[in-house]
């Protein structure tokens, strides 16, 4: 009977060397296996690491680069989100010239507000919207100079945030050999961007219709749907951004809140769109157990 009692005690809890009795805890969930080359998850409130796989390995970022594009815009002093930008032919030509460029289908001559450009940037992942924002918020007398200036702001922001393994050579992720980050750095970037209420509002939006002003002075309705598959399929999702490309493969920066806890993370270079989504869901679910 004494042996049975001892077994019962061990089953019910554990006895520390000090003699204190501690109730048994549920077994810690095993870390998931993901197809992505790199992954990282943290508690957004505390900054605690919750999952790491090649977390500091430099990888191509694809359109997750646009998180930094938005972050730079939102940090501009005296930002007027309602100021209008006239869509230039160069922005649409850029889409035509780059096969991997995703588009917000902005119309040349339309006047679009900065706030609307942020929706066009983050929901359909518009490279034309990214170009318009870089042209608007860069400095210089030529478009090329302004774009170069804007990318410089992206890199100086990365440095100020302590993102030591991050570099940008494009405003949208269509890089030229030097556009890279890591799962950890991108997660920290997203966490920083989520401090802006406008960013939070944009990236949690599943679909929006925005009214723009046409060249003739009329109005046009632009409807954009979010490329983030977690919105509406994973409870508590609040963002953030997809990415893809020949080098980047399939990427996703993600965040969700449940019971007051926000988990935020990144997967880079997953093998397909379905696997990218599955990887993110696994890591979120695991993060909420930690």
mmCIF file of C-alpha atoms in Angstrom:
data_model
loop_
_atom_site.group_PDB
_atom_site.id
_atom_site.type_symbol
_atom_site.label_atom_id
_atom_site.label_comp_id
_atom_site.label_asym_id
_atom_site.label_seq_id
_atom_site.Cartn_x
_atom_site.Cartn_y
_atom_site.Cartn_z
ATOM 1 C CA UNK A 1 0.000 0.000 0.000
ATOM 2 C CA UNK A 2 2.914 2.367 0.730
ATOM 3 C CA UNK A 3 4.246 1.756 -2.805
ATOM 4 C CA UNK A 4 0.854 2.602 -4.298
ATOM 5 C CA UNK A 5 0.702 5.793 -2.233
ATOM 6 C CA UNK A 6 4.110 6.860 -3.439
ATOM 7 C CA UNK A 7 3.108 6.271 -7.041
ATOM 8 C CA UNK A 8 -0.065 8.261 -6.464
ATOM 9 C CA UNK A 9 1.918 11.176 -5.093
ATOM 10 C CA UNK A 10 4.273 11.107 -8.073
ATOM 11 C CA UNK A 11 1.332 11.005 -10.447
ATOM 12 C CA UNK A 12 -0.361 13.938 -8.763
ATOM 13 C CA UNK A 13 2.644 16.202 -8.439
ATOM 14 C CA UNK A 14 6.311 16.428 -7.625
ATOM 15 C CA UNK A 15 8.283 16.911 -4.440
ATOM 16 C CA UNK A 16 11.174 19.358 -4.531
ATOM 17 C CA UNK A 17 14.401 18.722 -2.618
ATOM 18 C CA UNK A 18 13.280 21.319 -0.108
ATOM 19 C CA UNK A 19 10.218 19.218 0.614
ATOM 20 C CA UNK A 20 7.754 21.696 -0.925
ATOM 21 C CA UNK A 21 4.909 20.085 -2.843
ATOM 22 C CA UNK A 22 4.259 21.448 -6.346
ATOM 23 C CA UNK A 23 1.144 20.426 -8.331
ATOM 24 C CA UNK A 24 1.886 18.617 -11.573
ATOM 25 C CA UNK A 25 1.885 20.843 -14.658
ATOM 26 C CA UNK A 26 0.551 19.893 -18.044
ATOM 27 C CA UNK A 27 3.263 18.579 -20.320
ATOM 28 C CA UNK A 28 4.901 21.335 -22.345
ATOM 29 C CA UNK A 29 3.908 21.163 -25.992
ATOM 30 C CA UNK A 30 6.655 19.969 -28.279
ATOM 31 C CA UNK A 31 8.103 22.570 -30.635
ATOM 32 C CA UNK A 32 6.490 22.174 -34.050
ATOM 33 C CA UNK A 33 8.266 21.192 -37.245
ATOM 34 C CA UNK A 34 7.945 23.770 -40.020
ATOM 35 C CA UNK A 35 8.861 23.651 -43.703
ATOM 36 C CA UNK A 36 10.223 27.202 -43.695
ATOM 37 C CA UNK A 37 13.993 27.626 -43.636
ATOM 38 C CA UNK A 38 13.680 30.133 -40.826
ATOM 39 C CA UNK A 39 11.160 30.917 -38.116
ATOM 40 C CA UNK A 40 10.907 32.996 -34.986
ATOM 41 C CA UNK A 41 8.155 33.773 -32.478
ATOM 42 C CA UNK A 42 8.118 36.061 -29.470
ATOM 43 C CA UNK A 43 5.763 37.340 -26.825
ATOM 44 C CA UNK A 44 5.018 40.842 -28.089
ATOM 45 C CA UNK A 45 4.415 42.150 -24.599
ATOM 46 C CA UNK A 46 7.616 40.908 -22.970
ATOM 47 C CA UNK A 47 9.922 40.317 -25.934
ATOM 48 C CA UNK A 48 10.556 36.770 -24.724
ATOM 49 C CA UNK A 49 11.691 34.230 -27.321
ATOM 50 C CA UNK A 50 9.088 31.496 -27.808
ATOM 51 C CA UNK A 51 10.455 29.663 -30.858
ATOM 52 C CA UNK A 52 13.625 29.794 -32.944
ATOM 53 C CA UNK A 53 14.717 28.114 -36.172
ATOM 54 C CA UNK A 54 17.592 29.789 -37.983
ATOM 55 C CA UNK A 55 16.270 32.927 -36.306
ATOM 56 C CA UNK A 56 19.341 34.993 -37.168
ATOM 57 C CA UNK A 57 20.031 33.603 -40.638
ATOM 58 C CA UNK A 58 19.865 36.226 -43.377
ATOM 59 C CA UNK A 59 17.219 35.414 -45.971
ATOM 60 C CA UNK A 60 15.411 37.244 -48.747
ATOM 61 C CA UNK A 61 12.264 38.934 -47.448
ATOM 62 C CA UNK A 62 10.021 39.415 -50.482
ATOM 63 C CA UNK A 63 7.103 41.745 -49.837
ATOM 64 C CA UNK A 64 7.460 41.560 -46.060
ATOM 65 C CA UNK A 65 9.889 44.397 -46.874
ATOM 66 C CA UNK A 66 6.777 46.588 -47.136
ATOM 67 C CA UNK A 67 6.427 46.516 -43.357
ATOM 68 C CA UNK A 68 9.483 48.774 -43.284
ATOM 69 C CA UNK A 69 8.076 50.882 -46.124
ATOM 70 C CA UNK A 70 4.987 51.570 -43.999
ATOM 71 C CA UNK A 71 7.057 52.036 -40.841
ATOM 72 C CA UNK A 72 9.187 54.743 -42.473
ATOM 73 C CA UNK A 73 6.115 56.582 -43.769
ATOM 74 C CA UNK A 74 4.347 56.500 -40.414
ATOM 75 C CA UNK A 75 7.415 57.871 -38.626
ATOM 76 C CA UNK A 76 7.547 61.012 -40.801
ATOM 77 C CA UNK A 77 7.243 64.223 -38.776
ATOM 78 C CA UNK A 78 3.942 66.072 -39.185
ATOM 79 C CA UNK A 79 2.549 63.241 -41.293
ATOM 80 C CA UNK A 80 -0.743 64.082 -42.991
ATOM 81 C CA UNK A 81 -2.446 60.808 -43.874
ATOM 82 C CA UNK A 82 -5.033 62.696 -45.917
ATOM 83 C CA UNK A 83 -2.541 64.419 -48.213
ATOM 84 C CA UNK A 84 -3.026 63.355 -51.840
ATOM 85 C CA UNK A 85 -0.500 61.756 -54.156
ATOM 86 C CA UNK A 86 -1.016 61.828 -57.922
ATOM 87 C CA UNK A 87 -0.329 58.415 -59.451
ATOM 88 C CA UNK A 88 2.444 58.610 -62.045
ATOM 89 C CA UNK A 89 2.945 56.495 -65.174
ATOM 90 C CA UNK A 90 6.310 55.405 -63.756
ATOM 91 C CA UNK A 91 4.518 53.481 -61.004
ATOM 92 C CA UNK A 92 2.421 51.437 -63.415
ATOM 93 C CA UNK A 93 5.362 50.962 -65.787
ATOM 94 C CA UNK A 94 7.296 49.506 -62.865
ATOM 95 C CA UNK A 95 4.603 46.848 -62.414
ATOM 96 C CA UNK A 96 4.782 45.938 -66.101
ATOM 97 C CA UNK A 97 8.590 45.755 -66.059
ATOM 98 C CA UNK A 98 8.799 43.448 -63.033
ATOM 99 C CA UNK A 99 7.126 40.075 -63.424
ATOM 100 C CA UNK A 100 6.959 39.424 -59.677
ATOM 101 C CA UNK A 101 5.508 42.837 -58.844
ATOM 102 C CA UNK A 102 2.116 42.586 -57.156
ATOM 103 C CA UNK A 103 -0.187 45.500 -57.836
ATOM 104 C CA UNK A 104 -2.805 47.667 -56.147
ATOM 105 C CA UNK A 105 -3.937 48.507 -59.713
ATOM 106 C CA UNK A 106 -3.549 52.230 -59.153
ATOM 107 C CA UNK A 107 -4.701 54.331 -62.107
ATOM 108 C CA UNK A 108 -2.388 56.938 -63.614
ATOM 109 C CA UNK A 109 -3.658 60.437 -62.878
ATOM 110 C CA UNK A 110 -5.776 59.431 -59.874
ATOM 111 C CA UNK A 111 -5.238 61.321 -56.628
ATOM 112 C CA UNK A 112 -4.837 58.869 -53.749
ATOM 113 C CA UNK A 113 -4.310 59.764 -50.089
ATOM 114 C CA UNK A 114 -1.310 58.549 -48.116
ATOM 115 C CA UNK A 115 -3.666 56.536 -45.912
ATOM 116 C CA UNK A 116 -5.155 54.852 -48.993
ATOM 117 C CA UNK A 117 -1.676 54.123 -50.324
ATOM 118 C CA UNK A 118 -0.900 52.336 -47.050
ATOM 119 C CA UNK A 119 -3.943 50.120 -47.598
ATOM 120 C CA UNK A 120 -2.855 49.513 -51.184
ATOM 121 C CA UNK A 121 0.634 48.706 -49.922
ATOM 122 C CA UNK A 122 -0.290 46.259 -47.185
ATOM 123 C CA UNK A 123 -3.478 44.521 -48.376
ATOM 124 C CA UNK A 124 -2.922 43.582 -52.046
ATOM 125 C CA UNK A 125 0.828 44.188 -51.503
ATOM 126 C CA UNK A 126 0.941 46.853 -54.175
ATOM 127 C CA UNK A 127 4.430 47.568 -55.468
ATOM 128 C CA UNK A 128 2.928 50.565 -57.261
ATOM 129 C CA UNK A 129 1.735 51.884 -53.902
ATOM 130 C CA UNK A 130 5.212 51.289 -52.449
ATOM 131 C CA UNK A 131 6.760 53.226 -55.326
ATOM 132 C CA UNK A 132 4.327 56.103 -54.824
ATOM 133 C CA UNK A 133 5.150 56.291 -51.106
ATOM 134 C CA UNK A 134 8.909 56.162 -51.725
ATOM 135 C CA UNK A 135 8.579 58.931 -54.312
ATOM 136 C CA UNK A 136 6.439 60.990 -51.938
ATOM 137 C CA UNK A 137 8.561 60.665 -48.806
ATOM 138 C CA UNK A 138 12.062 60.478 -50.228
ATOM 139 C CA UNK A 139 14.155 63.629 -50.709
ATOM 140 C CA UNK A 140 15.665 64.877 -53.938
ATOM 141 C CA UNK A 141 14.999 66.701 -57.171
ATOM 142 C CA UNK A 142 14.506 63.553 -59.250
ATOM 143 C CA UNK A 143 12.394 60.449 -58.754
ATOM 144 C CA UNK A 144 15.514 58.252 -58.681
ATOM 145 C CA UNK A 145 17.056 60.439 -55.977
ATOM 146 C CA UNK A 146 13.888 60.355 -53.912
ATOM 147 C CA UNK A 147 13.669 56.572 -54.125
ATOM 148 C CA UNK A 148 17.322 56.230 -53.131
ATOM 149 C CA UNK A 149 16.719 58.594 -50.220
ATOM 150 C CA UNK A 150 13.679 56.617 -49.065
ATOM 151 C CA UNK A 151 15.584 53.319 -49.123
ATOM 152 C CA UNK A 152 18.271 55.082 -47.092
ATOM 153 C CA UNK A 153 15.597 55.933 -44.518
ATOM 154 C CA UNK A 154 14.584 52.275 -44.448
ATOM 155 C CA UNK A 155 18.144 51.252 -43.620
ATOM 156 C CA UNK A 156 18.696 53.990 -41.052
ATOM 157 C CA UNK A 157 15.449 52.922 -39.362
ATOM 158 C CA UNK A 158 16.648 49.314 -39.317
ATOM 159 C CA UNK A 159 19.868 50.467 -37.658
ATOM 160 C CA UNK A 160 17.996 52.553 -35.079
ATOM 161 C CA UNK A 161 15.854 49.520 -34.200
ATOM 162 C CA UNK A 162 18.952 47.365 -33.696
ATOM 163 C CA UNK A 163 18.215 45.108 -36.676
ATOM 164 C CA UNK A 164 21.819 44.065 -37.253
ATOM 165 C CA UNK A 165 21.088 41.440 -39.904
ATOM 166 C CA UNK A 166 18.781 43.521 -42.069
ATOM 167 C CA UNK A 167 19.424 45.509 -45.231
ATOM 168 C CA UNK A 168 17.151 46.922 -47.909
ATOM 169 C CA UNK A 169 17.967 47.794 -51.495
ATOM 170 C CA UNK A 170 14.347 48.214 -52.596
ATOM 171 C CA UNK A 171 11.157 49.855 -51.370
ATOM 172 C CA UNK A 172 9.008 46.769 -52.005
ATOM 173 C CA UNK A 173 11.101 43.597 -51.742
ATOM 174 C CA UNK A 174 11.966 43.232 -55.417
ATOM 175 C CA UNK A 175 15.593 43.365 -54.436
ATOM 176 C CA UNK A 176 18.880 43.640 -56.280
ATOM 177 C CA UNK A 177 20.938 41.186 -54.275
ATOM 178 C CA UNK A 178 21.107 43.102 -51.010
ATOM 179 C CA UNK A 179 17.555 42.907 -49.701
ATOM 180 C CA UNK A 180 17.573 40.609 -46.684
ATOM 181 C CA UNK A 181 16.585 40.195 -43.079
ATOM 182 C CA UNK A 182 16.112 37.418 -40.524
ATOM 183 C CA UNK A 183 13.078 35.925 -38.798
ATOM 184 C CA UNK A 184 14.064 37.644 -35.551
ATOM 185 C CA UNK A 185 14.718 41.037 -37.131
ATOM 186 C CA UNK A 186 11.490 41.042 -39.151
ATOM 187 C CA UNK A 187 9.511 40.121 -36.054
ATOM 188 C CA UNK A 188 11.070 42.988 -34.124
ATOM 189 C CA UNK A 189 10.359 45.325 -37.049
ATOM 190 C CA UNK A 190 6.711 44.250 -37.124
ATOM 191 C CA UNK A 191 6.445 44.715 -33.373
ATOM 192 C CA UNK A 192 7.729 48.261 -33.782
ATOM 193 C CA UNK A 193 5.331 48.987 -36.644
ATOM 194 C CA UNK A 194 2.393 47.667 -34.618
ATOM 195 C CA UNK A 195 2.916 50.531 -32.165
ATOM 196 C CA UNK A 196 1.364 52.821 -34.780
ATOM 197 C CA UNK A 197 -2.432 52.783 -34.611
ATOM 198 C CA UNK A 198 -2.749 53.372 -38.361
ATOM 199 C CA UNK A 199 -0.559 50.374 -39.091
ATOM 200 C CA UNK A 200 -2.599 48.189 -36.736
ATOM 201 C CA UNK A 201 -5.845 49.311 -38.376
ATOM 202 C CA UNK A 202 -4.534 48.621 -41.873
ATOM 203 C CA UNK A 203 -2.989 45.182 -41.336
ATOM 204 C CA UNK A 204 -6.006 43.738 -39.524
ATOM 205 C CA UNK A 205 -8.339 44.770 -42.368
ATOM 206 C CA UNK A 206 -9.473 41.852 -44.491
ATOM 207 C CA UNK A 207 -11.046 43.914 -47.269
ATOM 208 C CA UNK A 208 -11.592 47.596 -47.953
ATOM 209 C CA UNK A 209 -13.129 49.845 -50.602
ATOM 210 C CA UNK A 210 -11.547 53.264 -50.932
ATOM 211 C CA UNK A 211 -12.803 56.208 -52.986
ATOM 212 C CA UNK A 212 -10.097 57.964 -54.995
ATOM 213 C CA UNK A 213 -10.281 61.118 -57.104
ATOM 214 C CA UNK A 214 -9.864 60.614 -60.858
ATOM 215 C CA UNK A 215 -7.888 62.817 -63.234
ATOM 216 C CA UNK A 216 -11.124 64.396 -64.480
ATOM 217 C CA UNK A 217 -12.279 65.221 -60.953
ATOM 218 C CA UNK A 218 -14.691 62.332 -60.555
ATOM 219 C CA UNK A 219 -14.467 59.415 -58.164
ATOM 220 C CA UNK A 220 -13.342 55.832 -58.419
ATOM 221 C CA UNK A 221 -13.880 52.986 -55.960
ATOM 222 C CA UNK A 222 -10.805 50.839 -55.358
ATOM 223 C CA UNK A 223 -11.385 47.508 -53.595
ATOM 224 C CA UNK A 224 -8.447 45.722 -52.004
ATOM 225 C CA UNK A 225 -8.354 42.337 -50.270
ATOM 226 C CA UNK A 226 -5.688 41.331 -47.792
ATOM 227 C CA UNK A 227 -3.267 38.627 -48.937
ATOM 228 C CA UNK A 228 -2.830 37.456 -45.320
ATOM 229 C CA UNK A 229 -4.607 34.066 -45.161
ATOM 230 C CA UNK A 230 -4.704 34.047 -41.355
ATOM 231 C CA UNK A 231 -7.318 36.804 -41.228
ATOM 232 C CA UNK A 232 -10.632 35.034 -40.770
ATOM 233 C CA UNK A 233 -9.066 31.567 -40.494
ATOM 234 C CA UNK A 234 -7.031 31.829 -37.280
ATOM 235 C CA UNK A 235 -8.834 33.206 -34.242
ATOM 236 C CA UNK A 236 -7.307 36.382 -32.846
ATOM 237 C CA UNK A 237 -5.213 37.298 -35.906
ATOM 238 C CA UNK A 238 -4.337 41.004 -36.024
ATOM 239 C CA UNK A 239 -1.840 41.073 -38.961
ATOM 240 C CA UNK A 240 0.736 41.337 -40.462
ATOM 241 C CA UNK A 241 2.144 40.742 -44.004
ATOM 242 C CA UNK A 242 2.803 38.103 -46.656
ATOM 243 C CA UNK A 243 5.791 37.960 -48.966
ATOM 244 C CA UNK A 244 7.002 35.860 -51.879
ATOM 245 C CA UNK A 245 9.485 35.815 -54.722
ATOM 246 C CA UNK A 246 11.878 33.576 -56.667
ATOM 247 C CA UNK A 247 14.553 33.918 -53.987
ATOM 248 C CA UNK A 248 12.355 34.598 -50.964
ATOM 249 C CA UNK A 249 10.009 31.656 -51.669
ATOM 250 C CA UNK A 250 6.993 32.123 -49.350
ATOM 251 C CA UNK A 251 7.160 34.310 -46.257
ATOM 252 C CA UNK A 252 4.717 35.497 -43.623
ATOM 253 C CA UNK A 253 4.989 37.858 -40.697
ATOM 254 C CA UNK A 254 2.077 37.175 -38.364
ATOM 255 C CA UNK A 255 0.506 38.263 -35.093
ATOM 256 C CA UNK A 256 -2.468 37.226 -33.013
ATOM 257 C CA UNK A 257 -3.943 38.125 -29.642
ATOM 258 C CA UNK A 258 -5.745 35.737 -27.319
ATOM 259 C CA UNK A 259 -6.732 36.344 -23.701
ATOM 260 C CA UNK A 260 -4.664 39.519 -23.590
ATOM 261 C CA UNK A 261 -1.477 37.858 -24.880
ATOM 262 C CA UNK A 262 -0.064 38.860 -28.261
ATOM 263 C CA UNK A 263 2.205 36.434 -30.098
ATOM 264 C CA UNK A 264 4.142 37.774 -33.077
ATOM 265 C CA UNK A 265 6.500 35.985 -35.424
ATOM 266 C CA UNK A 266 7.898 35.307 -38.863
ATOM 267 C CA UNK A 267 8.479 32.424 -41.237
ATOM 268 C CA UNK A 268 10.868 32.911 -44.152
ATOM 269 C CA UNK A 269 11.445 30.727 -47.202
ATOM 270 C CA UNK A 270 8.573 28.303 -46.719
ATOM 271 C CA UNK A 271 8.006 25.881 -49.592
ATOM 272 C CA UNK A 272 4.487 26.875 -50.717
ATOM 273 C CA UNK A 273 1.563 29.141 -49.888
ATOM 274 C CA UNK A 274 -0.316 26.378 -47.986
ATOM 275 C CA UNK A 275 2.826 25.405 -46.073
ATOM 276 C CA UNK A 276 3.528 29.032 -45.232
ATOM 277 C CA UNK A 277 0.068 29.323 -43.712
ATOM 278 C CA UNK A 278 0.387 26.003 -41.883
ATOM 279 C CA UNK A 279 3.804 27.001 -40.513
ATOM 280 C CA UNK A 280 2.429 30.274 -39.138
ATOM 281 C CA UNK A 281 -0.584 28.614 -37.518
ATOM 282 C CA UNK A 282 1.622 25.990 -35.879
ATOM 283 C CA UNK A 283 3.939 28.631 -34.476
ATOM 284 C CA UNK A 284 1.111 30.828 -33.200
ATOM 285 C CA UNK A 285 -0.570 27.906 -31.483
ATOM 286 C CA UNK A 286 2.740 26.832 -29.967
ATOM 287 C CA UNK A 287 3.482 30.401 -28.886
ATOM 288 C CA UNK A 288 0.234 30.618 -26.969
ATOM 289 C CA UNK A 289 1.215 27.535 -24.929
ATOM 290 C CA UNK A 290 4.489 29.071 -23.761
#
